Coordinates of C-alpha atoms and ligand atoms in Angstrom, one line a residue:
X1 CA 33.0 -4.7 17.7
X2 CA 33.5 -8.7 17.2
X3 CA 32.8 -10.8 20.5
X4 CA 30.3 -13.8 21.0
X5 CA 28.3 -12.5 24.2
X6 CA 28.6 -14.7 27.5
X7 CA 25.7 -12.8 28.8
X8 CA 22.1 -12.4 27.5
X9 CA 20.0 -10.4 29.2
X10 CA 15.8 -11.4 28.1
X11 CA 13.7 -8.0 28.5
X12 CA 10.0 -9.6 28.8
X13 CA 11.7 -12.9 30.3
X14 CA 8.2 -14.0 31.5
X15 CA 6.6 -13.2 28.0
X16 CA 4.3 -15.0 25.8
X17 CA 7.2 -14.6 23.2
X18 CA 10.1 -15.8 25.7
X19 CA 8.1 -18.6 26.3
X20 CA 7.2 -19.8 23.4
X21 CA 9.9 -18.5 20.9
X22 CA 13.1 -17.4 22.8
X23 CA 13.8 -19.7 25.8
X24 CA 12.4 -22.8 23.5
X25 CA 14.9 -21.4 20.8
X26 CA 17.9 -21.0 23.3
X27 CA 17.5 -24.7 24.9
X28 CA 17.4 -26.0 21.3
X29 CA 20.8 -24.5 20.6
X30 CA 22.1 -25.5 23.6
X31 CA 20.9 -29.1 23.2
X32 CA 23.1 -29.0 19.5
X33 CA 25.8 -27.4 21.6
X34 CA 26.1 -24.0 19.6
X35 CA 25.8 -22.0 23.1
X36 CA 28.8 -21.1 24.6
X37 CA 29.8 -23.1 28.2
X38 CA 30.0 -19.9 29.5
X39 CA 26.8 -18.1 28.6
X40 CA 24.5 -16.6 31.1
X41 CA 20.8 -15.9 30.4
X42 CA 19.3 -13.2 33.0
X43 CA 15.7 -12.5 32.9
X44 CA 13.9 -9.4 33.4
X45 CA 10.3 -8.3 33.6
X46 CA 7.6 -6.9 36.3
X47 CA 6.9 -10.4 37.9
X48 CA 8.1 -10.4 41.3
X49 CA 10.3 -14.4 40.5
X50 CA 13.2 -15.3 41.9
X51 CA 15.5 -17.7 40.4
X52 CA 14.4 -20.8 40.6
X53 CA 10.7 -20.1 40.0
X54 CA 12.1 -18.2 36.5
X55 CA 13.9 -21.7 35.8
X56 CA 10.1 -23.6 37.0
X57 CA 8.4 -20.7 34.4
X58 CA 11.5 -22.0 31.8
X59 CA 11.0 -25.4 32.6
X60 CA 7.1 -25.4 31.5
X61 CA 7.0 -23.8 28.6
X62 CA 9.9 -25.7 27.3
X63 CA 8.0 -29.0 28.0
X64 CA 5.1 -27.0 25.9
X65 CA 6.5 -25.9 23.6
X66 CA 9.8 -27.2 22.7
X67 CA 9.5 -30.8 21.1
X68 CA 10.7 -33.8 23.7
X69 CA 13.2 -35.0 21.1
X70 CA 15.5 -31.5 21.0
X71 CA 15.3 -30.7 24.9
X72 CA 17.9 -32.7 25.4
X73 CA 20.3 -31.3 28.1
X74 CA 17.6 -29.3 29.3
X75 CA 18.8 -29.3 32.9
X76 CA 21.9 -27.5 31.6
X77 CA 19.8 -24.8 30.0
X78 CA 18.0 -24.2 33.2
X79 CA 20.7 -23.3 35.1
X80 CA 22.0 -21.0 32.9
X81 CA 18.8 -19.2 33.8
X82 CA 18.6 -16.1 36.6
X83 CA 15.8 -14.1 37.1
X84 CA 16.0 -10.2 38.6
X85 CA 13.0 -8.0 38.8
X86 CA 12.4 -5.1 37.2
X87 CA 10.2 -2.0 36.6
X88 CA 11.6 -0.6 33.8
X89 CA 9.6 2.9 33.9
X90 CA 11.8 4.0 36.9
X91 CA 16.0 4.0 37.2
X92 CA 16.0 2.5 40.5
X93 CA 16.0 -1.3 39.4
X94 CA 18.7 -1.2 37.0
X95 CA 21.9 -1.0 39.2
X96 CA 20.7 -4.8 41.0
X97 CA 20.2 -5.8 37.2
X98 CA 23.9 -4.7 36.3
X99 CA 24.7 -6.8 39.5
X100 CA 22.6 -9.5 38.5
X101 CA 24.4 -10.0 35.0
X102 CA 28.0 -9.2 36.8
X103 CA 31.0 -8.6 35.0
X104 CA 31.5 -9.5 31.9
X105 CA 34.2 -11.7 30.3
X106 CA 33.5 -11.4 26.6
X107 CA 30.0 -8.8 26.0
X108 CA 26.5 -8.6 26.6
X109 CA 24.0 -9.4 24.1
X110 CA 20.1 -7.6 25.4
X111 CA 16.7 -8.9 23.9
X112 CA 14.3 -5.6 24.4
X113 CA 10.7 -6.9 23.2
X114 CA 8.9 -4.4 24.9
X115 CA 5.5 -1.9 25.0
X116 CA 6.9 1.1 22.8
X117 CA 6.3 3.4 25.7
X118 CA 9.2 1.2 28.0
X119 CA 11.7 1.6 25.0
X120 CA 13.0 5.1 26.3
X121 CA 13.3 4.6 29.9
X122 CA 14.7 1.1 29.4
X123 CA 17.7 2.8 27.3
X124 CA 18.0 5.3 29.9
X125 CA 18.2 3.1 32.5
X126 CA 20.4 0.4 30.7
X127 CA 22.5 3.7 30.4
X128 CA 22.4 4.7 34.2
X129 CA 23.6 1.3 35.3
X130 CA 26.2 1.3 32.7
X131 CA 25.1 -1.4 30.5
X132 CA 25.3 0.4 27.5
X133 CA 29.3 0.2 26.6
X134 CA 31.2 -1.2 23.2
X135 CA 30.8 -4.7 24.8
X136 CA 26.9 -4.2 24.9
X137 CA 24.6 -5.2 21.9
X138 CA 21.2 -4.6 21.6
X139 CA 18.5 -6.5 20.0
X140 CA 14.9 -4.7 19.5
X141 CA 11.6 -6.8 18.5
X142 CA 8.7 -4.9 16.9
X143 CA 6.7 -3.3 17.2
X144 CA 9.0 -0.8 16.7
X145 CA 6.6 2.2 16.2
X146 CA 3.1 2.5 14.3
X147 CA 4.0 4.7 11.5
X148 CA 7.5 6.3 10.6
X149 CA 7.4 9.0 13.2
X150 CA 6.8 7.2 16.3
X151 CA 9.7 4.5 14.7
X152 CA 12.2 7.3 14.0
X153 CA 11.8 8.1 17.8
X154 CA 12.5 4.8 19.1
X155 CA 15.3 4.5 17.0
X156 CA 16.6 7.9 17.9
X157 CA 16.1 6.7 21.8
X158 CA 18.1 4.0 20.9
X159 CA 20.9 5.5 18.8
X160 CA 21.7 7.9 21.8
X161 CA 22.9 4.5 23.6
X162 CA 24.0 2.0 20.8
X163 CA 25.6 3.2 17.5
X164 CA 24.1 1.1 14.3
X165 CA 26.4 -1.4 14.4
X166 CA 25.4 -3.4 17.5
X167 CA 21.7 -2.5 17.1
X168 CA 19.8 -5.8 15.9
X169 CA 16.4 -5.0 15.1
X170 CA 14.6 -8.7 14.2
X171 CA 12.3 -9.8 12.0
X172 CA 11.9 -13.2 12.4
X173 CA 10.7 -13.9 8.9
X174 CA 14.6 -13.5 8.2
X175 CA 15.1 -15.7 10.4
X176 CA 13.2 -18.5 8.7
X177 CA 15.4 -21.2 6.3
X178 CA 13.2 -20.8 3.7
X179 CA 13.3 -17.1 3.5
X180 CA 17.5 -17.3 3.4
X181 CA 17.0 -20.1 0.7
X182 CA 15.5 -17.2 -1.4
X183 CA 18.9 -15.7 -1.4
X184 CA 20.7 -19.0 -2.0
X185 CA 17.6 -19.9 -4.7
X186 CA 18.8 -16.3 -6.8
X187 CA 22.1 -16.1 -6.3
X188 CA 23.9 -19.7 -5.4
X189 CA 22.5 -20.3 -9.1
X190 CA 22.8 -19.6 -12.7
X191 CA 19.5 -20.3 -14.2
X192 CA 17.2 -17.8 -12.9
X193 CA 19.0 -14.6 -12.5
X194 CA 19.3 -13.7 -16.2
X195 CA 15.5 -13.9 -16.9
X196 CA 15.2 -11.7 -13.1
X197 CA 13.3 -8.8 -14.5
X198 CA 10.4 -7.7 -16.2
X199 CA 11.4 -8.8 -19.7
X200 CA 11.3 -12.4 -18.3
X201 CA 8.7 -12.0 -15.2
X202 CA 5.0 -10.4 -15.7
X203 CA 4.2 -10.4 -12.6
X204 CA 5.0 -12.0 -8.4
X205 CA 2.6 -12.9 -5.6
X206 CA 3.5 -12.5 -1.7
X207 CA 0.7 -14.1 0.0
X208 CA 1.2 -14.7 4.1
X209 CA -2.2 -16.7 5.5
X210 CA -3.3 -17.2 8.2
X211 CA -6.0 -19.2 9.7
X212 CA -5.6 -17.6 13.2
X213 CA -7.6 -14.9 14.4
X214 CA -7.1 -12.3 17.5
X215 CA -5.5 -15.0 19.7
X216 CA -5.9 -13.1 23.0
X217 CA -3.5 -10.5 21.5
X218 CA -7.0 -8.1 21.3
X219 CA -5.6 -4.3 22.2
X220 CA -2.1 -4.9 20.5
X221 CA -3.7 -5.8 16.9
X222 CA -6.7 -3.8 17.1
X223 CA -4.4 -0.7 17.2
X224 CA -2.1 -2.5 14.4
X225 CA -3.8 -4.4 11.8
X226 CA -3.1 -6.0 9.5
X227 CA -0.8 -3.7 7.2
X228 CA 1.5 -2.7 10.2
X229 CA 1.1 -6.0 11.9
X230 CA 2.5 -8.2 8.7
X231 CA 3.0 -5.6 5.6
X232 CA 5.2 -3.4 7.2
X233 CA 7.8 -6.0 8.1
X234 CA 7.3 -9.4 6.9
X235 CA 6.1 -8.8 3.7
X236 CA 8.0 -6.0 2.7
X237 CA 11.0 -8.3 3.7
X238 CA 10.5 -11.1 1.4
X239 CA 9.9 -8.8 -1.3
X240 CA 12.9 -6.7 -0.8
X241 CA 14.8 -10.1 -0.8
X242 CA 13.2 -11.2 -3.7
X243 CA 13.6 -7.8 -6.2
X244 CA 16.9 -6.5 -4.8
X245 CA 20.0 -6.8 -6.7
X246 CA 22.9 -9.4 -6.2
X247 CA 24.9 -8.1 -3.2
X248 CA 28.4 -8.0 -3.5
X249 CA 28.9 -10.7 -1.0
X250 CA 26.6 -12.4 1.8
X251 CA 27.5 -9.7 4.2
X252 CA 25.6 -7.5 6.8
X253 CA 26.4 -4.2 5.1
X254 CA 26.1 -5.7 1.1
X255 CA 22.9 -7.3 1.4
X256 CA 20.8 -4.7 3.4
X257 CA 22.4 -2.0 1.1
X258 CA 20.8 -3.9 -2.0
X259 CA 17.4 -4.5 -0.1
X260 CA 16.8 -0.6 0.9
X261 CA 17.5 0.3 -2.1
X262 CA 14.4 -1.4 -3.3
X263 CA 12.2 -0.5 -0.2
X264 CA 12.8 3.0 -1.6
X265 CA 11.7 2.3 -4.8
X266 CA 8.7 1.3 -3.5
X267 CA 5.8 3.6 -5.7
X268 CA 3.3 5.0 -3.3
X269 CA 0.0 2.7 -4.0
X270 CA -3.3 4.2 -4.9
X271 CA -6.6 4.2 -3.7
X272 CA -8.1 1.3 -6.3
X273 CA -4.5 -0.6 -5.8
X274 CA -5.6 -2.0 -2.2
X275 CA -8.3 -3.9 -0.5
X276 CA -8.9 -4.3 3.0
X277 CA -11.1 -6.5 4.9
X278 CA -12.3 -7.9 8.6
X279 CA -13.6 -11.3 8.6
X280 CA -16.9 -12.0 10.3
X281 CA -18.0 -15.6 12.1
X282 CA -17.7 -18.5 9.7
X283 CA -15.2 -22.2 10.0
X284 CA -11.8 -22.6 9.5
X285 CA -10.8 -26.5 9.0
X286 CA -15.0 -27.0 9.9
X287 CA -15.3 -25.8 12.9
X288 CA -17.1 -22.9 13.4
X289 CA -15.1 -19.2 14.8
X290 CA -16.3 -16.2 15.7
X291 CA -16.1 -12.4 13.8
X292 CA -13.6 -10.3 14.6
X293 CA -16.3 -7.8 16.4
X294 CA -17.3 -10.3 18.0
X295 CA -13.9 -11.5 19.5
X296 CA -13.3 -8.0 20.3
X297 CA -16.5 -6.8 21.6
X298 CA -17.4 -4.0 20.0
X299 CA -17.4 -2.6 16.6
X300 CA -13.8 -1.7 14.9
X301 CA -12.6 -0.3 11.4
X302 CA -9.2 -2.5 12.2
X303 CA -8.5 -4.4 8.4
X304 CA -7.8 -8.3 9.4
X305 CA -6.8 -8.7 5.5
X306 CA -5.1 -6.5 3.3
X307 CA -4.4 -6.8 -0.9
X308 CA -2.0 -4.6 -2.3
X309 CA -1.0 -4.2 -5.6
X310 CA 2.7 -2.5 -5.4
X311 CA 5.1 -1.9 -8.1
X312 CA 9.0 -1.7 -7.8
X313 CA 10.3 1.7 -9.2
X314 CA 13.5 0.6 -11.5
X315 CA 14.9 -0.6 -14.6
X316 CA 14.4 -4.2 -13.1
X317 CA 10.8 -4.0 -12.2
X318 CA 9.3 -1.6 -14.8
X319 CA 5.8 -2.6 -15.4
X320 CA 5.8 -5.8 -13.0
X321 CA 3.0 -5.8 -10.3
X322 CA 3.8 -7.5 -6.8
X323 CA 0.2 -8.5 -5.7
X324 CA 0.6 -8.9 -1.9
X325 CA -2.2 -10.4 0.4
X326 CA -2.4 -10.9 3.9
X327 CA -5.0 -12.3 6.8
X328 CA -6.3 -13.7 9.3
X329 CA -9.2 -16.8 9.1
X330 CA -8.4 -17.1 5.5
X331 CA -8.8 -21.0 4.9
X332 CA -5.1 -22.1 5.3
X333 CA -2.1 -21.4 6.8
X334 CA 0.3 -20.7 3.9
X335 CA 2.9 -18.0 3.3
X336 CA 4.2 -18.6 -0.4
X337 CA 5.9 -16.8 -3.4
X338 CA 4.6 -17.3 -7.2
X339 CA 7.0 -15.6 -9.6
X340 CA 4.8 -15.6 -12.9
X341 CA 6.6 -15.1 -15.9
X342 CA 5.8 -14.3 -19.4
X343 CA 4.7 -16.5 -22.3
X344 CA 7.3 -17.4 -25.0
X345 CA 7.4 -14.9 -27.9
X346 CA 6.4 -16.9 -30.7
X347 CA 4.8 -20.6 -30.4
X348 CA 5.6 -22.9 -33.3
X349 CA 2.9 -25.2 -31.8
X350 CA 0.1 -22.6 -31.9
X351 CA -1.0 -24.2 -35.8
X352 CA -1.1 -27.4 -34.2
X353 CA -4.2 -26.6 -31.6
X354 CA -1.8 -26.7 -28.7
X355 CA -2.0 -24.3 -25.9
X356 CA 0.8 -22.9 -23.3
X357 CA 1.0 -21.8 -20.1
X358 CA 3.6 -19.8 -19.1
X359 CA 6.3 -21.1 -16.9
X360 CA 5.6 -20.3 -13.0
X361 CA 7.7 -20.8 -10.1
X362 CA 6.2 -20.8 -6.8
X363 CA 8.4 -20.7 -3.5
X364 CA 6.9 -22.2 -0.5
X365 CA 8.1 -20.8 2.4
X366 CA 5.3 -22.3 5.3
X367 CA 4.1 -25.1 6.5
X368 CA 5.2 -26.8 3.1
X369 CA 8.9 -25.9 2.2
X370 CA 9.1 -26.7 -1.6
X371 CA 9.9 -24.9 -4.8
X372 CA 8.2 -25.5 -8.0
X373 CA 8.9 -24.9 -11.0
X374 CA 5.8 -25.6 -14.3
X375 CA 7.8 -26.3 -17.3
X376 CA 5.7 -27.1 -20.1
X377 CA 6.0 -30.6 -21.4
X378 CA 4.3 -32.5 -24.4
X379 CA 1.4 -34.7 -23.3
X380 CA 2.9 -38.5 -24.7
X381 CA 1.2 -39.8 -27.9
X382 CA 1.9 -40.1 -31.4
X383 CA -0.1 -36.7 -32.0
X384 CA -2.1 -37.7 -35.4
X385 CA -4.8 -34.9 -34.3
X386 CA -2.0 -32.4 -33.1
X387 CA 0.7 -31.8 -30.1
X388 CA -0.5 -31.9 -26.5
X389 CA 1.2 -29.8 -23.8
X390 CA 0.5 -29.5 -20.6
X391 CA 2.4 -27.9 -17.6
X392 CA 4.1 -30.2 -15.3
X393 CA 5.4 -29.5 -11.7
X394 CA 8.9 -29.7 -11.3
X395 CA 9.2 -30.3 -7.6
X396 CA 11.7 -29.9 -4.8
X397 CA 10.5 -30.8 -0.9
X398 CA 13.3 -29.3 0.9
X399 CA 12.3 -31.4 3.8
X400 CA 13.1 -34.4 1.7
X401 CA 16.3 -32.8 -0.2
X402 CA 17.7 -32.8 3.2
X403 CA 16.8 -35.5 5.4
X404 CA 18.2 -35.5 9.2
X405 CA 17.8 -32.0 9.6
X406 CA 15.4 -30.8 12.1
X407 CA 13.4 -27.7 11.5
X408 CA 14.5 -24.8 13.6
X409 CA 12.2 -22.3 15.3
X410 CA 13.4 -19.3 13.1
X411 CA 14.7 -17.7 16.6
X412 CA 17.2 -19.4 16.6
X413 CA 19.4 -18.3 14.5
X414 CA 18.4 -14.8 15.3
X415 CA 19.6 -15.5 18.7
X416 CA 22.9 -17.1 17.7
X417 CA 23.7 -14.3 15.4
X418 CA 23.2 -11.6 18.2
X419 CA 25.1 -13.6 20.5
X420 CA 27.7 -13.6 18.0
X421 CA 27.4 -10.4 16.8
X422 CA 26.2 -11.1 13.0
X423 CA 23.6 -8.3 11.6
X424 CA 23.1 -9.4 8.4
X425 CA 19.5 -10.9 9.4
X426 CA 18.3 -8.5 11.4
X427 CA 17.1 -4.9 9.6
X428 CA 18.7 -2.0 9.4
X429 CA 17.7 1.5 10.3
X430 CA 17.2 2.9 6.7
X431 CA 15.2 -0.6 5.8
X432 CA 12.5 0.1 8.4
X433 CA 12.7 3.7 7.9
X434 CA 11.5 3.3 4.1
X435 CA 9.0 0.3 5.1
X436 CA 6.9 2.6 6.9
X437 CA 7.4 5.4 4.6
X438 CA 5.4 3.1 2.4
X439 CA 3.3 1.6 4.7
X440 CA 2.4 5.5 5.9
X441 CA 1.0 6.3 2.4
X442 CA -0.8 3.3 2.5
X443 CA -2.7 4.5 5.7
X444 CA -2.7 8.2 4.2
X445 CA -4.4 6.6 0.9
X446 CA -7.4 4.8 3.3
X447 CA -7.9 8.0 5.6
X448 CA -8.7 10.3 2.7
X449 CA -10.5 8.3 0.7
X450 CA -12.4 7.1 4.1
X451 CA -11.7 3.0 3.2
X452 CA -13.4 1.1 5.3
X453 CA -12.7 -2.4 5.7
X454 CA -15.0 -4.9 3.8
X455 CA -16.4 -7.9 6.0
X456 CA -15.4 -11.6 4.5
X457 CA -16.3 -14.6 6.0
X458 CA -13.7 -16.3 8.3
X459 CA -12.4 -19.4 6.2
X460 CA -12.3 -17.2 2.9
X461 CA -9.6 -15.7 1.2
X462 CA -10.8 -12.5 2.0
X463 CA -13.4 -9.9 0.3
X464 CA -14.1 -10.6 -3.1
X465 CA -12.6 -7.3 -3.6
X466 CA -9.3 -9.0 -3.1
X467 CA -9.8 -11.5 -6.1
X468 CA -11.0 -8.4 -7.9
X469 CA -8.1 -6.1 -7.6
X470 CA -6.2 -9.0 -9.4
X471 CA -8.5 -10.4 -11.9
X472 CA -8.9 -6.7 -13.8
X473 CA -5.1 -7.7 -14.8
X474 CA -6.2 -10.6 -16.0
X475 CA -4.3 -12.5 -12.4
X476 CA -5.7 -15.4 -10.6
X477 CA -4.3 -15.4 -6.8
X478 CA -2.9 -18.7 -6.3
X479 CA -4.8 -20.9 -4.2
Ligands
BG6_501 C1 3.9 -11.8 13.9 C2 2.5 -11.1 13.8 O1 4.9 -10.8 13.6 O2 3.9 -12.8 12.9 C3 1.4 -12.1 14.1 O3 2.5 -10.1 14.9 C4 1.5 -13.3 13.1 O4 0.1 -11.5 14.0 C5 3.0 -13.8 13.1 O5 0.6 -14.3 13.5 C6 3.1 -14.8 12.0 O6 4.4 -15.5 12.1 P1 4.6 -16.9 11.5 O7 6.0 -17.2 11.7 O8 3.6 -17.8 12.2 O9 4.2 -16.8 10.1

């Protein structure tokens, strides 16, 4: 059903994510005027707030972390704010919260970013109070599950309540420019899409780094790691964007139908295809940082880096490995894509002592947005003692293709298409369904086989495993 929500009701409203994602996100949009006049944000959550300590709660972490220069009409944003207490384990509170968000003229749009044990009472009591109806949506952050079981019972808990169509499960990766600009990259242009496959390409890098470590977030990734904390979702995202086929047209139903497909054809990995690490004390940026046993205070088997060598099960992909890696304290914050393709066929310069390198384009999605392309020129000179080439970086900073505009937090347009009712961000059922199918044989490979995770030292990129499980195929990560 097609309305643009007047009410948005923030599960977690007094969250570390609220604060520094969703209410910073929603003041932004509303300081560019893309919010409605008439929408109402309600927040919920254990705290016992009323509403103008919420709006005090709003007001700080917007002054920390919302830049000054995009909080304009911030005083407006507040009081869209109200605030109703909740314990979501019991049906009691709901009916106040359903009188809290009072009637609605247009829809409802609900942010649940919640423990996975709340999910199913929360429904239920979304349900009891009658919030639930064709003019409700509802949007679900991770972590949705810790392997495909535990997800397929969330999202049953949920179906009972919302059909697919207004269920808006979010990764924010999608929600980042530079992971839409992938699609734009493929499809808004000629050049690349012919030479798309593995006659062209020899092989693709994913690599999401981080220089972060536990960041007070102890229990929730010491039960997750790595793999299910960035693998599972982000990664398998971007490459799903990257190897699906052109969608028919840029809508919700087109584009996830192409990405599943290749989430499917995902070939379960093998024991020597992965790597997994924990980093131990060492310096990121000079300064020194503790292990990761010794942020958590006791021993763990919990991978903080992961390497995967995954292959893409179609006529496109045959033969072409997608080396993914992923940590935390590696040396840099960095998430990129290198597409590597193959050599020419035949060199006519290969009498004349020159040497090529293949052309290589590499896709910069954080904290730099460029793409690069190496195209192989010749070196000048007159060339008495042969022809020189050497690759050169052909080089587009989208920052400075597009002066003016600001950089937006990636929630925001997550929250303006839930508001507005536009799925073609956020991930279907199916989509998450196959990513942990994968993800599942992953874990199934390491039990087995009893992997532990190797130690590297923070400030690394990871166990020298990791360089390993590239370098037998003749691959150097890209650093
Ligand atoms: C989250 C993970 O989903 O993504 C975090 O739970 C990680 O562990 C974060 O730090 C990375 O997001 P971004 O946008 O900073 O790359």
């Amino acid at each position: 059903m097609s309305f643009t929500a007047d009410r948005l009701l923030l599960f977690g409203a007094t969250g570390d994510l609220s604060q520094r994602m969703l209410l910073p996100s929603l003041c932004a949009l509303d300081a560019d005027e893309l919010l409605d006049p008439d929408l109402r944000i309600i927040g919920t959550a254990r705290s016992d707030l009323d509403d103008a300590s919420f709006r005090n709660l709003a007001r700080e972490a917007l002054e920390k972390y919302l830049p000054a220069e995009r909080r304009g009409g911030m005083a407006n944003f507040l009081n869209r704010l109200s605030y109703q207490q909740l314990d979501a384990t019991t049906p009691d509170g709901f009916s106040d919260l359903a009188a809290k968000v009072g009637e609605l003229k247009k829809g409802l749009a609900i942010f649940l970013s919640t423990a996975p044990s709340l999910f199913e009472p929360t429904i239920k009591g979304l349900q009891h109070a009658g919030l639930d109806g064709d003019h409700v949506r509802m949007c679900l952050e991770k972590p949705l599950g810790v392997d495909l079981t535990s997800s397929c019972e969330i999202n049953d808990a949920v179906a009972q309540a919302f059909p697919e169509d207004r269920i808006f499960r979010i990764d924010h990766y999608l929600g980042k420019e530079t992971v839409q600009n992938l699609l734009a990259l493929r499809f808004a242009n000629i050049l690349f899409e012919p030479i798309w496959n593995s006659n062209y390409i020899e092989h693709v890098q994913v690599t999401v780094a981080e220089t972060v470590g536990l960041e007070g977030r102890v229990a929730f990734y010491n039960d997750a790691g790595a793999l299910r904390d960035m693998v599972q979702n982000h990664m398998l995202q971007l490459v799903a964007m990257l190897a699906m086929e052109p969608p028919t047209s840029f809508d919700a139903t087109a584009v996830r139908d192409e990405k599943v497909k290749v989430l499917r054809a995902m070939r379960k990995v093998t024991a020597a295809e992965t790597v997994t690490g924990q980093y131990r004390a060492g310096a990121i940026s000079g300064e020194a940082v503790p292990g990761y046993d010794e942020e958590l205070g006791k021993h763990s088997d919990t991978e903080t880096f992961t390497a995967i060598k995954g292959h893409i099960d179609n006529w496109r992909w045959k033969g072409v490995p997608f080396y993914l890696r992923t940590g935390k304290r590696l040396p840099e914050r960095v998430t990129e894509i290198v597409v590597q393709f193959r050599c020419v066929p035949h060199s006519i310069f290969a009498g004349m002592g020159a040497t090529m390198e293949p052309n290589r384009l590499v896709i910069g999605i954080q904290p730099e947005e460029n793409i690069t392309l190496n195209l192989t020129a010749k070196v000048p000179g007159l060339g008495q003692d042969g022809i020189r080439l050497r690759p050169v970086p052909l080089n587009i900073a989208m920052p400075d293709a597009f002066v003016g505009q600001h950089r937006r937090i990636a929630y925001e347009r997550l929250l303006l298409d839930l508001i507005e009712g536009d799925q073609t961000l956020f991930v279907r059922r199916d989509e998450v369904e196959a990513q942990w199918q994968w993800v599942d044989s992953i874990r199934e490979i390491w039990n087995s086989t009893d992997q532990k995770p190797k130690t590297y030292t923070a400030g690394t990129w990871g166990p020298s495993a990791a360089i390993a499980l590239a370098e037998r195929d003749g691959v150097s990560w890209h650093e």
